[in-house]
CSV table of C-alpha atoms in Angstrom, one decimal:
chain,number,residue,atom,x,y,z
A,1,MET,CA,-124.3,-3.1,-33.4
A,2,LYS,CA,-125.5,0.5,-32.7
A,3,GLY,CA,-126.2,-0.6,-29.3
A,4,ILE,CA,-122.4,-1.3,-28.8
A,5,ILE,CA,-121.4,1.6,-31.0
A,6,GLY,CA,-123.7,3.6,-28.5
A,7,ILE,CA,-121.9,2.1,-25.7
A,8,LEU,CA,-118.1,2.7,-26.8
A,9,ALA,CA,-119.1,6.5,-27.7
A,10,THR,CA,-120.3,7.3,-24.1
A,11,LEU,CA,-116.6,5.1,-22.8
A,12,LEU,CA,-114.7,7.4,-25.0
A,13,LEU,CA,-116.3,10.6,-23.5
A,14,ALA,CA,-116.4,10.0,-20.1
A,15,LEU,CA,-113.2,8.1,-18.9
A,16,PRO,CA,-111.5,11.3,-20.2
A,17,SER,CA,-112.6,13.0,-17.6
A,18,LEU,CA,-112.8,10.7,-15.1
A,19,TYR,CA,-109.6,9.8,-14.9
A,20,SER,CA,-107.9,13.1,-15.6
A,21,SER,CA,-108.8,13.4,-11.9
A,22,SER,CA,-105.7,12.9,-9.2
A,23,GLU,CA,-107.0,14.3,-6.5
A,24,ASP,CA,-110.2,15.1,-4.9
A,25,THR,CA,-110.6,18.4,-1.8
A,26,PHE,CA,-113.0,17.9,0.9
A,27,SER,CA,-114.0,20.5,3.3
A,28,ILE,CA,-113.5,19.6,7.0
A,29,ASN,CA,-114.4,21.4,10.4
A,30,GLY,CA,-113.6,24.8,8.2
A,31,ARG,CA,-110.1,23.1,6.4
A,32,GLU,CA,-109.0,21.7,2.8
A,33,ILE,CA,-108.5,18.6,2.9
A,34,ILE,CA,-106.9,17.3,-0.7
A,35,VAL,CA,-106.2,13.5,-1.4
A,36,PRO,CA,-104.7,13.0,-4.1
A,37,THR,CA,-105.9,9.0,-6.1
A,38,PRO,CA,-103.8,6.4,-5.8
A,39,GLU,CA,-102.0,5.4,-9.7
A,40,GLY,CA,-104.1,3.1,-11.6
A,41,PHE,CA,-107.2,3.7,-9.5
A,42,VAL,CA,-110.6,6.0,-10.0
A,43,ARG,CA,-113.8,7.6,-7.8
A,44,VAL,CA,-116.6,5.9,-7.9
A,45,THR,CA,-119.0,8.3,-9.2
A,46,GLU,CA,-123.1,8.3,-9.9
A,47,GLU,CA,-121.8,6.9,-13.4
A,48,MET,CA,-121.3,3.6,-12.6
A,49,PRO,CA,-124.6,2.5,-11.5
A,50,ALA,CA,-123.8,-1.0,-10.0
A,51,VAL,CA,-121.3,-0.7,-7.8
A,52,PHE,CA,-122.7,3.4,-6.3
A,53,ARG,CA,-125.7,1.1,-5.2
A,54,TYR,CA,-123.4,-1.3,-3.8
A,55,LEU,CA,-121.4,2.0,-2.3
A,56,SER,CA,-124.5,3.8,-0.7
A,57,ARG,CA,-125.8,0.4,1.1
A,58,ILE,CA,-123.0,-0.9,3.1
A,59,SER,CA,-123.4,0.4,6.7
A,60,ASP,CA,-121.0,1.8,9.0
A,61,PRO,CA,-122.7,3.3,12.0
A,62,VAL,CA,-119.7,5.9,13.0
A,63,ASN,CA,-118.1,6.7,10.2
A,64,ASP,CA,-118.3,8.3,7.3
A,65,THR,CA,-117.1,7.4,3.8
A,66,LEU,CA,-115.5,10.1,1.9
A,67,ALA,CA,-114.5,8.3,-0.8
A,68,TYR,CA,-114.5,4.9,-2.3
A,69,TYR,CA,-112.2,3.6,-5.2
A,70,ILE,CA,-112.1,1.1,-7.4
A,71,THR,CA,-108.9,0.1,-11.0
A,72,GLU,CA,-109.2,1.7,-13.5
A,73,LYS,CA,-109.9,-1.5,-15.6
A,74,ASP,CA,-112.4,-2.3,-12.8
A,75,ALA,CA,-113.8,1.5,-13.6
A,76,THR,CA,-114.5,0.6,-17.1
A,77,ALA,CA,-116.8,-2.3,-16.0
A,78,ALA,CA,-118.2,-0.1,-14.1
A,79,LEU,CA,-119.1,2.7,-16.2
A,80,THR,CA,-121.4,0.0,-18.7
A,81,GLY,CA,-123.2,-0.6,-15.7
A,82,GLU,CA,-121.5,-4.1,-14.9
A,83,PHE,CA,-120.5,-4.9,-11.2
A,84,PRO,CA,-117.0,-6.0,-12.1
A,85,PRO,CA,-114.5,-8.0,-9.3
A,86,LEU,CA,-113.3,-5.6,-7.3
A,87,GLU,CA,-110.9,-7.7,-6.4
A,88,ARG,CA,-108.2,-4.4,-5.3
A,89,THR,CA,-110.0,-1.4,-3.8
A,90,LEU,CA,-109.3,1.8,-1.5
A,91,LEU,CA,-111.3,3.4,1.1
A,92,LEU,CA,-112.1,6.3,2.5
A,93,LYS,CA,-113.5,7.3,5.9
A,94,ILE,CA,-113.3,9.7,8.4
A,95,ASN,CA,-115.2,9.1,12.1
A,96,LYS,CA,-118.7,11.2,13.2
A,97,GLN,CA,-117.2,13.0,16.4
A,98,LEU,CA,-113.7,13.6,14.6
A,99,ARG,CA,-115.0,15.0,11.7
A,100,HIS,CA,-116.2,18.5,13.4
A,101,ARG,CA,-113.4,19.1,15.7
A,102,ALA,CA,-109.2,19.3,15.6
A,103,VAL,CA,-106.8,16.3,17.3
A,104,GLY,CA,-103.2,17.5,18.6
A,105,PRO,CA,-100.7,15.9,18.2
A,106,ARG,CA,-100.8,14.3,21.5
A,107,GLU,CA,-104.6,13.1,21.6
A,108,PHE,CA,-102.8,10.9,18.3
A,109,SER,CA,-99.7,10.0,19.4
A,110,GLY,CA,-102.1,8.1,22.8
A,111,MET,CA,-104.3,7.0,20.2
A,112,ILE,CA,-101.4,5.1,18.8
A,113,LYS,CA,-99.9,3.4,22.3
A,114,ILE,CA,-103.8,2.3,22.9
A,115,ILE,CA,-103.3,0.4,19.2
A,116,GLN,CA,-100.4,-1.2,20.2
A,117,ALA,CA,-101.3,-2.7,23.4
A,118,GLN,CA,-104.9,-3.3,22.8
A,119,ASN,CA,-105.1,-4.3,19.1
A,120,GLN,CA,-105.3,-7.9,19.4
A,121,LYS,CA,-108.5,-7.3,21.9
A,122,ILE,CA,-110.2,-4.8,19.9
A,123,PHE,CA,-111.9,-7.6,17.9
A,124,GLN,CA,-114.1,-8.3,21.4
A,125,ARG,CA,-114.8,-5.0,22.3
A,126,LEU,CA,-116.7,-4.2,18.7
A,127,GLN,CA,-118.3,-7.5,17.7
A,128,ASN,CA,-121.8,-6.4,18.2
A,129,ASP,CA,-121.3,-3.3,16.5
A,130,LEU,CA,-119.9,-4.8,14.4
A,131,LYS,CA,-122.9,-7.6,13.6
A,132,LEU,CA,-125.8,-5.1,13.5
A,133,ALA,CA,-123.4,-2.8,10.6
A,134,MET,CA,-123.3,-6.6,9.5
A,135,ASP,CA,-127.2,-7.5,9.3
A,136,ASP,CA,-127.9,-3.5,8.1
A,137,THR,CA,-125.0,-3.7,5.0
A,138,SER,CA,-127.0,-7.3,4.1
A,139,SER,CA,-130.5,-6.3,4.2
A,140,GLY,CA,-129.5,-3.1,2.2
A,141,ILE,CA,-127.9,-4.9,-0.6
A,142,SER,CA,-130.3,-7.8,-0.7
A,143,GLU,CA,-133.0,-5.1,-1.2
A,144,GLU,CA,-130.7,-3.6,-3.6
A,145,PHE,CA,-129.5,-6.6,-6.6
A,146,ASP,CA,-133.1,-8.5,-5.8
A,147,ILE,CA,-131.0,-11.6,-3.9
A,148,ASP,CA,-131.5,-12.9,-0.4
A,149,PHE,CA,-127.7,-11.7,1.1
A,150,ALA,CA,-126.4,-12.3,4.2
A,151,LEU,CA,-123.1,-10.7,5.3
A,152,GLY,CA,-121.1,-12.2,8.1
A,153,VAL,CA,-117.2,-11.8,10.2
A,154,SER,CA,-116.4,-14.6,11.9
A,155,GLN,CA,-112.7,-13.6,12.9
A,156,MET,CA,-110.5,-10.6,12.1
A,157,VAL,CA,-107.4,-10.9,13.1
A,158,PRO,CA,-104.9,-7.4,12.9
A,159,LEU,CA,-101.0,-7.7,13.0
A,160,ASP,CA,-98.7,-5.5,14.9
A,161,PRO,CA,-98.1,-1.9,13.5
A,162,HIS,CA,-95.7,-2.1,10.7
A,163,PHE,CA,-95.7,2.0,10.6
A,164,GLN,CA,-95.7,4.9,12.8
A,165,SER,CA,-94.6,8.6,12.9
A,166,GLU,CA,-95.8,11.6,14.8
A,167,ASN,CA,-98.6,11.4,12.6
A,168,CYS,CA,-99.5,8.5,11.0
A,169,LEU,CA,-99.8,4.8,12.2
A,170,SER,CA,-100.5,2.1,9.8
A,171,TYR,CA,-101.0,-1.8,10.8
A,172,SER,CA,-102.8,-4.7,8.7
A,173,LEU,CA,-105.2,-7.1,9.7
A,174,TYR,CA,-107.3,-10.2,7.7
A,175,ILE,CA,-110.7,-10.5,7.9
A,176,ASN,CA,-113.0,-13.8,7.5
A,177,TYR,CA,-116.4,-13.4,6.0
A,178,ASP,CA,-118.8,-15.8,5.9
A,179,VAL,CA,-121.3,-14.9,2.9
A,180,SER,CA,-124.8,-16.3,1.7
A,181,ALA,CA,-126.9,-15.8,-1.4
A,182,ASN,CA,-130.0,-17.8,-1.6
A,183,ASP,CA,-128.9,-21.2,-1.7
A,184,ALA,CA,-125.1,-20.4,-2.4
A,185,ASN,CA,-122.6,-20.1,0.5
A,186,SER,CA,-118.8,-19.1,1.1
A,187,GLU,CA,-115.9,-18.2,3.1
A,188,VAL,CA,-113.5,-15.6,2.2
A,189,ILE,CA,-110.8,-14.3,4.1
A,190,VAL,CA,-109.4,-10.8,3.1
A,191,ALA,CA,-106.6,-8.4,3.4
A,192,ALA,CA,-106.7,-5.1,4.4
A,193,THR,CA,-104.0,-2.3,6.0
A,194,SER,CA,-105.7,0.7,7.6
A,195,THR,CA,-103.5,3.7,8.2
A,196,PHE,CA,-104.3,6.4,10.7
A,197,LEU,CA,-103.2,10.0,9.3
A,198,ASN,CA,-103.0,13.3,11.3
A,199,LEU,CA,-103.1,16.4,8.9
A,200,SER,CA,-102.6,19.0,11.0
A,201,GLY,CA,-105.6,18.1,13.1
A,202,VAL,CA,-108.0,16.2,10.6
A,203,VAL,CA,-107.5,12.4,11.3
A,204,LEU,CA,-108.9,10.8,8.2
A,205,PHE,CA,-108.6,6.8,7.6
A,206,GLN,CA,-107.3,5.2,5.0
A,207,TYR,CA,-108.3,1.8,3.7
A,208,SER,CA,-106.6,-1.1,1.5
A,209,TYR,CA,-108.5,-4.3,0.5
A,210,ALA,CA,-106.7,-6.7,-1.4
A,211,SER,CA,-106.8,-11.4,-1.6
A,212,LYS,CA,-105.4,-13.0,1.3
A,213,PRO,CA,-101.9,-13.6,-0.6
A,214,ASP,CA,-101.7,-10.1,-1.3
A,215,LEU,CA,-101.3,-8.3,2.4
A,216,GLU,CA,-97.9,-6.2,0.7
A,217,TRP,CA,-99.5,-4.7,-1.9
A,218,THR,CA,-101.9,-3.6,0.6
A,219,ARG,CA,-99.5,-1.8,2.7
A,220,GLU,CA,-97.1,-0.8,0.1
A,221,ILE,CA,-99.6,1.5,-1.9
A,222,SER,CA,-101.2,2.7,1.2
A,223,LYS,CA,-97.9,3.9,2.2
A,224,ASP,CA,-97.5,5.6,-0.8
A,225,TRP,CA,-100.9,6.5,-0.5
A,226,ALA,CA,-100.6,8.4,2.8
A,227,GLU,CA,-97.5,10.2,1.4
A,228,ALA,CA,-98.8,11.3,-1.3
A,229,THR,CA,-102.1,13.1,1.2
A,230,PHE,CA,-99.5,14.3,3.6
A,231,LEU,CA,-97.5,15.8,0.9
A,232,ALA,CA,-100.6,17.4,-0.7
A,233,ASN,CA,-101.5,19.0,2.8
A,234,ASP,CA,-98.4,20.3,3.2
A,235,VAL,CA,-98.5,18.6,7.3
A,236,ASP,CA,-97.2,20.6,10.1
A,237,ILE,CA,-97.5,17.8,13.3
A,238,SER,CA,-96.4,21.0,15.7
A,239,THR,CA,-99.5,22.9,15.0
A,240,SER,CA,-101.1,22.5,18.3
A,241,GLU,CA,-100.2,21.2,21.7
A,242,GLU,CA,-103.7,20.7,22.8
A,243,PHE,CA,-104.7,17.5,24.8
A,244,HIS,CA,-108.3,16.3,25.1
A,245,THR,CA,-109.2,13.7,27.7
A,246,GLU,CA,-111.3,12.0,24.6
A,247,PRO,CA,-112.1,8.6,25.1
A,248,TRP,CA,-109.3,7.1,22.5
A,249,LYS,CA,-110.0,3.4,22.9
A,250,LYS,CA,-113.6,4.1,21.4
A,251,THR,CA,-111.8,5.6,18.3
A,252,VAL,CA,-109.6,2.9,17.7
A,253,THR,CA,-112.2,1.0,17.9
A,254,TYR,CA,-114.3,2.8,15.5
A,255,GLY,CA,-111.3,2.5,12.8
A,256,VAL,CA,-111.1,-0.8,12.9
A,257,LEU,CA,-115.5,-1.1,13.1
A,258,GLY,CA,-114.2,1.2,9.5
A,259,ALA,CA,-112.0,-1.7,8.0
A,260,ALA,CA,-115.1,-4.2,8.7
A,261,CYS,CA,-117.4,-2.6,7.1
A,262,GLY,CA,-115.6,-1.3,3.3
A,263,VAL,CA,-115.7,-4.9,2.8
A,264,GLY,CA,-117.9,-7.6,0.3
A,265,ALA,CA,-118.1,-5.4,-3.0
A,266,THR,CA,-115.9,-9.0,-4.5
A,267,LEU,CA,-118.8,-11.4,-2.6
A,268,ILE,CA,-121.4,-8.9,-3.9
A,269,TYR,CA,-119.7,-9.8,-6.8
A,270,VAL,CA,-119.3,-13.6,-7.1
A,271,PHE,CA,-122.7,-14.4,-6.5
A,272,ILE,CA,-124.4,-11.5,-8.7
A,273,SER,CA,-122.4,-13.5,-12.0
A,274,ARG,CA,-123.8,-16.8,-10.7
A,275,ARG,CA,-127.1,-15.4,-11.2
A,276,LYS,CA,-126.5,-13.1,-14.6
A,277,ASN,CA,-125.0,-17.1,-15.6
A,278,ARG,CA,-128.1,-18.9,-14.7
A,279,LYS,CA,-130.2,-16.9,-16.3
A,280,ARG,CA,-128.1,-17.3,-19.7
C-alpha cells in the first residue's frame, strides 16, 4: 500500500511541471526556434525511463531528433516506468547538415518540386540506408530491453502532398513494418504525415504517427502543429533570396528516412507486454 501511495505522490509532484510546458526553445544556427507542444501531448523526458531508453536507441544517421511527444495518457503511465502503447506520437527532427546553414525560399521551393515529382521513387533510393538504420535500431533495442528484436520496413507508400505553401510542405505515407521478437512475428502498417517547415532559413521536419485507419488524424494534427510553430516564430518567408546548388534530392530523401526511423514504439510495446504476461 505504501508503495502505491509513493507512486501516486510522485505523479502528483511531476505532472504539474511536466504538463505546464507548452513550448520548447531550440538553439539552431545562432537562432532561438520555438516549437509549441500540441494540445494533449507531452515531450518525453528522462523521467519516463522506458520510453526515454527506447528513444535513445532509435537510429537515424542523417537527422537529429530534437523532441519526441506522446499523449498525456501515455505520459502518465511512462512516468511510473511502464512502456505505454504509444499509438499516437509526434516527432521533431532536423537534418544534420541543414542544422548549420540557412535555407532560402528559392531553395525550399526547389525541394518542394522534387517531392512533387519524385516522391514515389524516393523509397527505392533509400532502401540501403534504411536497412542499415533498422538493423542498428534492432540491435540497440535488443540490448536495451533484453529481447531478440528485429525491425524492418518492407514497403513505404508516399501519397501526393496535400498541403503546400512557400514555407511548408506536408504529405502522408503508409509504412509497412516487419517485426519479430524471440518467437513472435508481426506485420504492422502505420500511417504517418511528414511536414517540412522553413522557419526563415531553419528547416525542421515534423512527423505524426498513428494506426492505419487514423491517417486523417495525422494530417489534422500536423497542420495544427505547423501553424502553431509558424505563429510562435513570427516567420517572414521573404528574409532571404540566396540560392545554393545544394543536392536537394538527398535532403528530401533524408526527410523520408527520418519518417521511417521514427516509428516502432507500438511494436515494441506489444512484445514487451507479451513477455511480462508470460512471467506472471
